[in-house]
Amino acid sequence: MPNVVAADREYRTLQQRGQGNPFDPSNYGEIVKPGELVDIVELSPLTLADRRIYNLLIANAWDRIGEPIIHRVPKSALKGTHAGNDRIESSLLRLMGTVAIVTIRKGGKVFKRRVQLLGPSDESLEKDGFLHYRIPEELIEILRNSEVYARLKTQVMYCFESKYALCLYEMIERRIGLAFKQKEEFTIEELRGLLNVPPGKLDRFADLNKYCLKVAVEEINKLCPFYVDFTPIKQGRKVERVALHWFPKTSSGKRDAQNLIDQHSIVRRAKLRGGFPEMPVLVDFSAPAAQR
């Protein structure tokens, strides 16, 4: 019996460890993110910067995230690819004010728990000071029992231009290790919630597809070591559900994705937005015609 308990603990999410340096956009890093914090519905949708900062707060606290303690992180570590600290305060306020709906299991039954993502925080007023923050105890309880997680590659996380792409990326990384599963179906409302589409926005499926799904799929297919795609499922003429598919790339496809990640941010952004314009070829008309 003790061996069974020990084996069970090995597969708990909090027993997993990240890799590299997740705070450095130019170097490889991995963040372990509990599945309960991936498949959430944010009642107040967060921005792309908010989600990145929250992932870094999780990574910083990870070794003791299961304890009700105060965590500390240098403010400079949360800047990511942004030059200043000005975004941090607004992101913290949104994270502290965001209530997420998390699906949990108790006694063999499924429940929805409404929980705050981030507890109180103290920010040093010095430019190079520290941020002290807490993970809410109700959330800690969920994390202690978590057995499903995503491994987020931070180099990829920093490259996304759309928050929908980051949301979808986290959803795939949570599922990609599941054996014999490369597809999952969602209702339109479920998908809107998981991708954190603001209420009242992109209500028509045509708009949701154009400005959310296609944008996210294009970024992921260019930056990630796997492909994703959506297939609409209709009831009559109306799209009722959507099937999400994912499958790994070939070795050359993975190399192409890594090469794009390694590009200068200006070049990478241009390619993500539809291609980098070719530079005009300059002809030296002072040279003989045969050498032109």
Short mmCIF file of C-alpha atoms in Angstrom, two decimals:
data_model
loop_
_atom_site.label_atom_id
_atom_site.label_comp_id
_atom_site.label_asym_id
_atom_site.label_seq_id
_atom_site.Cartn_x
_atom_site.Cartn_y
_atom_site.Cartn_z
CA MET A 1 0.00 0.00 0.00
CA PRO A 2 2.72 2.62 0.76
CA ASN A 3 4.18 2.03 -2.69
CA VAL A 4 0.81 2.75 -4.30
CA VAL A 5 0.51 6.03 -2.39
CA ALA A 6 4.06 7.04 -3.35
CA ALA A 7 3.39 6.24 -7.00
CA ASP A 8 0.20 8.30 -6.88
CA ARG A 9 2.08 11.30 -5.53
CA GLU A 10 4.64 11.11 -8.33
CA TYR A 11 1.92 11.96 -10.84
CA ARG A 12 0.53 14.93 -8.90
CA THR A 13 1.00 18.21 -10.75
CA LEU A 14 2.91 19.84 -7.90
CA GLN A 15 5.56 17.10 -8.11
CA GLN A 16 6.49 18.19 -11.64
CA ARG A 17 9.32 20.65 -12.25
CA GLY A 18 9.90 23.32 -14.87
CA GLN A 19 13.08 23.72 -16.89
CA GLY A 20 15.46 26.47 -17.90
CA ASN A 21 14.87 30.14 -17.16
CA PRO A 22 11.24 31.11 -17.86
CA PHE A 23 11.98 34.80 -17.17
CA ASP A 24 14.40 35.18 -20.10
CA PRO A 25 12.60 35.45 -23.47
CA SER A 26 15.78 34.65 -25.40
CA ASN A 27 16.51 31.31 -23.70
CA TYR A 28 14.64 28.04 -23.34
CA GLY A 29 12.31 27.71 -20.39
CA GLU A 30 9.35 25.57 -19.36
CA ILE A 31 6.55 26.38 -16.93
CA VAL A 32 4.34 23.72 -15.38
CA LYS A 33 0.77 25.05 -15.29
CA PRO A 34 -1.97 23.04 -13.57
CA GLY A 35 -4.73 21.99 -15.94
CA GLU A 36 -7.28 23.59 -13.61
CA LEU A 37 -5.71 26.97 -14.40
CA VAL A 38 -5.66 26.29 -18.16
CA ASP A 39 -9.30 25.33 -18.74
CA ILE A 40 -10.81 28.25 -16.85
CA VAL A 41 -13.44 30.80 -17.73
CA GLU A 42 -12.44 34.32 -16.71
CA LEU A 43 -15.42 36.45 -15.73
CA SER A 44 -13.28 39.50 -16.55
CA PRO A 45 -11.14 38.50 -19.56
CA LEU A 46 -7.42 39.14 -19.15
CA THR A 47 -5.05 40.64 -21.70
CA LEU A 48 -2.13 38.86 -23.33
CA ALA A 49 0.29 40.63 -20.97
CA ASP A 50 -1.85 39.66 -17.94
CA ARG A 51 -1.73 35.98 -18.85
CA ARG A 52 2.03 36.05 -19.40
CA ILE A 53 2.61 37.75 -16.03
CA TYR A 54 0.32 35.28 -14.26
CA ASN A 55 2.25 32.36 -15.77
CA LEU A 56 5.49 33.90 -14.50
CA LEU A 57 4.02 34.38 -11.03
CA ILE A 58 3.09 30.69 -11.01
CA ALA A 59 6.60 29.72 -12.14
CA ASN A 60 8.23 31.90 -9.49
CA ALA A 61 6.08 30.42 -6.71
CA TRP A 62 6.15 26.86 -8.00
CA ASP A 63 8.49 25.19 -5.50
CA ARG A 64 6.23 26.28 -2.62
CA ILE A 65 2.99 27.06 -4.39
CA GLY A 66 1.16 24.48 -2.29
CA GLU A 67 1.86 26.46 0.89
CA PRO A 68 -0.09 29.52 2.12
CA ILE A 69 2.95 31.81 2.17
CA ILE A 70 4.00 35.16 0.69
CA HIS A 71 6.04 34.80 -2.50
CA ARG A 72 8.59 37.33 -3.71
CA VAL A 73 9.76 38.14 -7.23
CA PRO A 74 11.83 41.01 -8.70
CA LYS A 75 9.59 43.34 -10.70
CA SER A 76 12.16 43.30 -13.50
CA ALA A 77 11.57 39.54 -13.92
CA LEU A 78 7.96 40.17 -14.94
CA LYS A 79 8.73 42.58 -17.80
CA GLY A 80 9.24 39.86 -20.38
CA THR A 81 9.82 41.49 -23.76
CA HIS A 82 8.49 44.85 -22.57
CA ALA A 83 11.01 47.56 -21.70
CA GLY A 84 9.40 49.08 -18.59
CA ASN A 85 7.45 48.17 -15.46
CA ASP A 86 4.40 50.28 -16.29
CA ARG A 87 2.24 47.32 -17.38
CA ILE A 88 2.83 45.34 -14.21
CA GLU A 89 0.57 47.33 -11.89
CA SER A 90 -2.42 47.32 -14.25
CA SER A 91 -1.97 43.57 -14.83
CA LEU A 92 -1.82 42.89 -11.09
CA LEU A 93 -5.02 44.85 -10.51
CA ARG A 94 -6.82 42.87 -13.20
CA LEU A 95 -5.49 39.55 -11.87
CA MET A 96 -6.52 40.40 -8.31
CA GLY A 97 -9.96 41.45 -9.53
CA THR A 98 -10.51 38.44 -11.78
CA VAL A 99 -12.76 35.62 -10.64
CA ALA A 100 -12.27 32.40 -12.58
CA ILE A 101 -14.62 29.44 -12.86
CA VAL A 102 -12.62 26.26 -12.25
CA THR A 103 -14.00 22.76 -12.75
CA ILE A 104 -13.18 20.44 -9.83
CA ARG A 105 -14.15 16.96 -8.66
CA LYS A 106 -15.30 16.08 -5.16
CA GLY A 107 -16.58 12.68 -4.09
CA GLY A 108 -16.89 11.51 -7.68
CA LYS A 109 -19.00 14.54 -8.66
CA VAL A 110 -18.10 17.56 -10.81
CA PHE A 111 -18.44 21.09 -9.40
CA LYS A 112 -17.80 24.62 -10.57
CA ARG A 113 -15.70 26.63 -8.15
CA ARG A 114 -15.46 30.39 -8.42
CA VAL A 115 -12.05 31.49 -7.20
CA GLN A 116 -9.85 34.58 -7.24
CA LEU A 117 -6.68 34.10 -9.33
CA LEU A 118 -4.38 36.25 -7.20
CA GLY A 119 -4.47 37.35 -3.58
CA PRO A 120 -3.18 40.60 -2.01
CA SER A 121 0.16 41.93 -3.23
CA ASP A 122 2.71 44.49 -2.03
CA GLU A 123 4.79 46.25 -4.68
CA SER A 124 7.98 48.09 -3.85
CA LEU A 125 7.94 51.65 -5.17
CA GLU A 126 11.58 51.35 -6.19
CA LYS A 127 12.15 50.81 -9.89
CA ASP A 128 14.21 47.66 -9.28
CA GLY A 129 12.24 46.53 -6.22
CA PHE A 130 10.28 43.38 -5.48
CA LEU A 131 6.68 42.27 -5.67
CA HIS A 132 5.28 40.28 -2.73
CA TYR A 133 2.13 38.31 -3.51
CA ARG A 134 -0.12 35.50 -2.28
CA ILE A 135 -1.94 32.64 -3.97
CA PRO A 136 -5.49 32.42 -2.55
CA GLU A 137 -5.92 29.46 -0.16
CA GLU A 138 -9.02 28.26 -2.07
CA LEU A 139 -6.85 28.01 -5.17
CA ILE A 140 -4.02 26.28 -3.29
CA GLU A 141 -6.46 23.53 -2.29
CA ILE A 142 -7.25 22.92 -5.95
CA LEU A 143 -3.58 22.85 -6.94
CA ARG A 144 -2.70 20.30 -4.24
CA ASN A 145 -5.12 17.82 -5.81
CA SER A 146 -4.25 18.54 -9.44
CA GLU A 147 -3.16 15.62 -11.61
CA VAL A 148 -3.33 17.24 -15.05
CA TYR A 149 -0.96 19.93 -16.28
CA ALA A 150 0.51 21.70 -19.29
CA ARG A 151 4.19 22.29 -19.98
CA LEU A 152 4.41 25.77 -21.47
CA LYS A 153 7.48 26.68 -23.52
CA THR A 154 8.20 30.25 -22.55
CA GLN A 155 10.03 31.12 -25.77
CA VAL A 156 6.75 30.36 -27.55
CA MET A 157 4.67 32.18 -24.91
CA TYR A 158 6.64 35.41 -25.42
CA CYS A 159 6.20 35.27 -29.21
CA PHE A 160 2.40 35.25 -29.39
CA GLU A 161 0.75 38.43 -30.65
CA SER A 162 -2.80 37.38 -29.75
CA LYS A 163 -4.18 36.39 -26.35
CA TYR A 164 -6.42 33.90 -28.16
CA ALA A 165 -3.30 32.15 -29.46
CA LEU A 166 -1.85 31.89 -25.95
CA CYS A 167 -5.14 30.54 -24.57
CA LEU A 168 -5.36 27.94 -27.34
CA TYR A 169 -1.68 27.04 -26.95
CA GLU A 170 -2.20 26.32 -23.25
CA MET A 171 -5.25 24.19 -24.05
CA ILE A 172 -3.23 22.07 -26.52
CA GLU A 173 -0.23 21.66 -24.19
CA ARG A 174 -2.65 20.39 -21.52
CA ARG A 175 -3.99 17.76 -23.94
CA ILE A 176 -1.12 16.84 -26.22
CA GLY A 177 0.27 14.16 -23.89
CA LEU A 178 -3.03 12.27 -23.70
CA ALA A 179 -2.73 8.84 -25.29
CA PHE A 180 -4.95 8.04 -28.29
CA LYS A 181 -6.54 11.48 -28.30
CA GLN A 182 -6.02 14.13 -30.97
CA LYS A 183 -9.47 15.73 -31.04
CA GLU A 184 -11.99 17.29 -28.68
CA GLU A 185 -15.36 18.88 -29.34
CA PHE A 186 -16.67 22.05 -27.71
CA THR A 187 -19.91 23.98 -27.87
CA ILE A 188 -19.54 27.54 -29.13
CA GLU A 189 -20.13 28.89 -25.61
CA GLU A 190 -17.54 26.52 -24.10
CA LEU A 191 -14.97 27.57 -26.68
CA ARG A 192 -15.71 31.27 -26.19
CA GLY A 193 -15.23 30.83 -22.45
CA LEU A 194 -11.98 28.86 -22.71
CA LEU A 195 -10.49 31.32 -25.20
CA ASN A 196 -11.74 34.19 -23.02
CA VAL A 197 -13.64 36.05 -25.71
CA PRO A 198 -15.21 39.11 -24.00
CA PRO A 199 -19.01 38.98 -23.57
CA GLY A 200 -20.79 40.80 -26.37
CA LYS A 201 -17.83 40.50 -28.74
CA LEU A 202 -17.64 38.26 -31.83
CA ASP A 203 -21.17 36.95 -31.28
CA ARG A 204 -21.56 35.65 -34.84
CA PHE A 205 -19.62 32.48 -35.60
CA ALA A 206 -18.28 34.08 -38.79
CA ASP A 207 -16.68 36.83 -36.67
CA LEU A 208 -15.47 34.42 -34.01
CA ASN A 209 -13.87 32.30 -36.71
CA LYS A 210 -12.22 35.23 -38.52
CA TYR A 211 -10.95 37.31 -35.61
CA CYS A 212 -10.30 34.64 -32.97
CA LEU A 213 -10.01 31.05 -34.20
CA LYS A 214 -8.13 31.71 -37.47
CA VAL A 215 -5.79 34.21 -35.80
CA ALA A 216 -4.94 31.75 -33.01
CA VAL A 217 -4.51 28.80 -35.38
CA GLU A 218 -2.21 30.74 -37.73
CA GLU A 219 0.12 31.85 -34.91
CA ILE A 220 0.25 28.39 -33.34
CA ASN A 221 0.90 26.62 -36.64
CA LYS A 222 3.85 28.93 -37.31
CA LEU A 223 5.39 28.94 -33.82
CA CYS A 224 4.65 25.58 -32.20
CA PRO A 225 5.96 22.02 -32.68
CA PHE A 226 2.43 20.89 -33.56
CA TYR A 227 -0.44 21.84 -35.86
CA VAL A 228 -3.99 22.67 -34.78
CA ASP A 229 -7.21 23.11 -36.71
CA PHE A 230 -10.93 23.64 -36.09
CA THR A 231 -13.80 21.89 -37.86
CA PRO A 232 -17.27 23.47 -37.53
CA ILE A 233 -20.09 21.02 -36.74
CA LYS A 234 -23.47 22.25 -37.99
CA GLN A 235 -27.04 21.57 -36.99
CA GLY A 236 -28.87 22.57 -40.14
CA ARG A 237 -27.27 25.85 -41.22
CA LYS A 238 -26.10 26.88 -37.75
CA VAL A 239 -22.70 25.98 -36.29
CA GLU A 240 -23.49 24.29 -32.95
CA ARG A 241 -20.13 22.79 -32.02
CA VAL A 242 -16.50 22.94 -33.07
CA ALA A 243 -14.00 20.07 -33.19
CA LEU A 244 -10.44 20.98 -32.20
CA HIS A 245 -7.72 18.79 -33.76
CA TRP A 246 -4.02 18.67 -32.95
CA PHE A 247 -1.12 16.62 -34.28
CA PRO A 248 2.70 16.84 -34.15
CA LYS A 249 4.87 18.36 -36.87
CA THR A 250 7.65 16.61 -38.71
CA SER A 251 11.27 17.32 -37.75
CA SER A 252 11.58 19.92 -40.50
CA GLY A 253 8.34 21.58 -39.37
CA LYS A 254 9.67 21.83 -35.82
CA ARG A 255 12.92 23.35 -37.10
CA ASP A 256 10.99 25.94 -39.11
CA ALA A 257 9.02 26.90 -35.99
CA GLN A 258 12.18 27.25 -33.91
CA ASN A 259 13.86 29.31 -36.64
CA LEU A 260 10.91 31.71 -36.58
CA ILE A 261 11.13 31.98 -32.78
CA ASP A 262 14.83 32.81 -33.09
CA GLN A 263 14.19 35.63 -35.58
CA HIS A 264 14.38 39.27 -34.51
CA SER A 265 11.02 40.33 -33.08
CA ILE A 266 10.33 42.80 -35.91
CA VAL A 267 10.88 40.14 -38.59
CA ARG A 268 8.92 37.53 -36.61
CA ARG A 269 5.93 39.84 -36.09
CA ALA A 270 5.84 40.67 -39.79
CA LYS A 271 5.85 36.98 -40.72
CA LEU A 272 3.13 36.22 -38.18
CA ARG A 273 0.99 38.95 -39.69
CA GLY A 274 1.13 37.60 -43.20
CA GLY A 275 4.66 37.59 -44.44
CA PHE A 276 7.71 39.80 -44.55
CA PRO A 277 7.90 42.09 -47.59
CA GLU A 278 10.76 41.33 -49.92
CA MET A 279 13.48 43.97 -50.20
CA PRO A 280 13.90 45.45 -53.68
CA VAL A 281 16.88 44.22 -55.68
CA LEU A 282 19.29 47.08 -56.36
CA VAL A 283 20.98 47.06 -59.77
CA ASP A 284 24.35 48.69 -60.26
CA PHE A 285 23.94 50.34 -63.66
CA SER A 286 27.56 51.51 -63.59
CA ALA A 287 28.65 47.91 -64.07
CA PRO A 288 28.86 46.32 -67.53
CA ALA A 289 25.57 44.76 -68.69
CA ALA A 290 27.04 41.25 -68.52
CA GLN A 291 27.72 41.70 -64.79
CA ARG A 292 24.27 43.03 -63.92
#
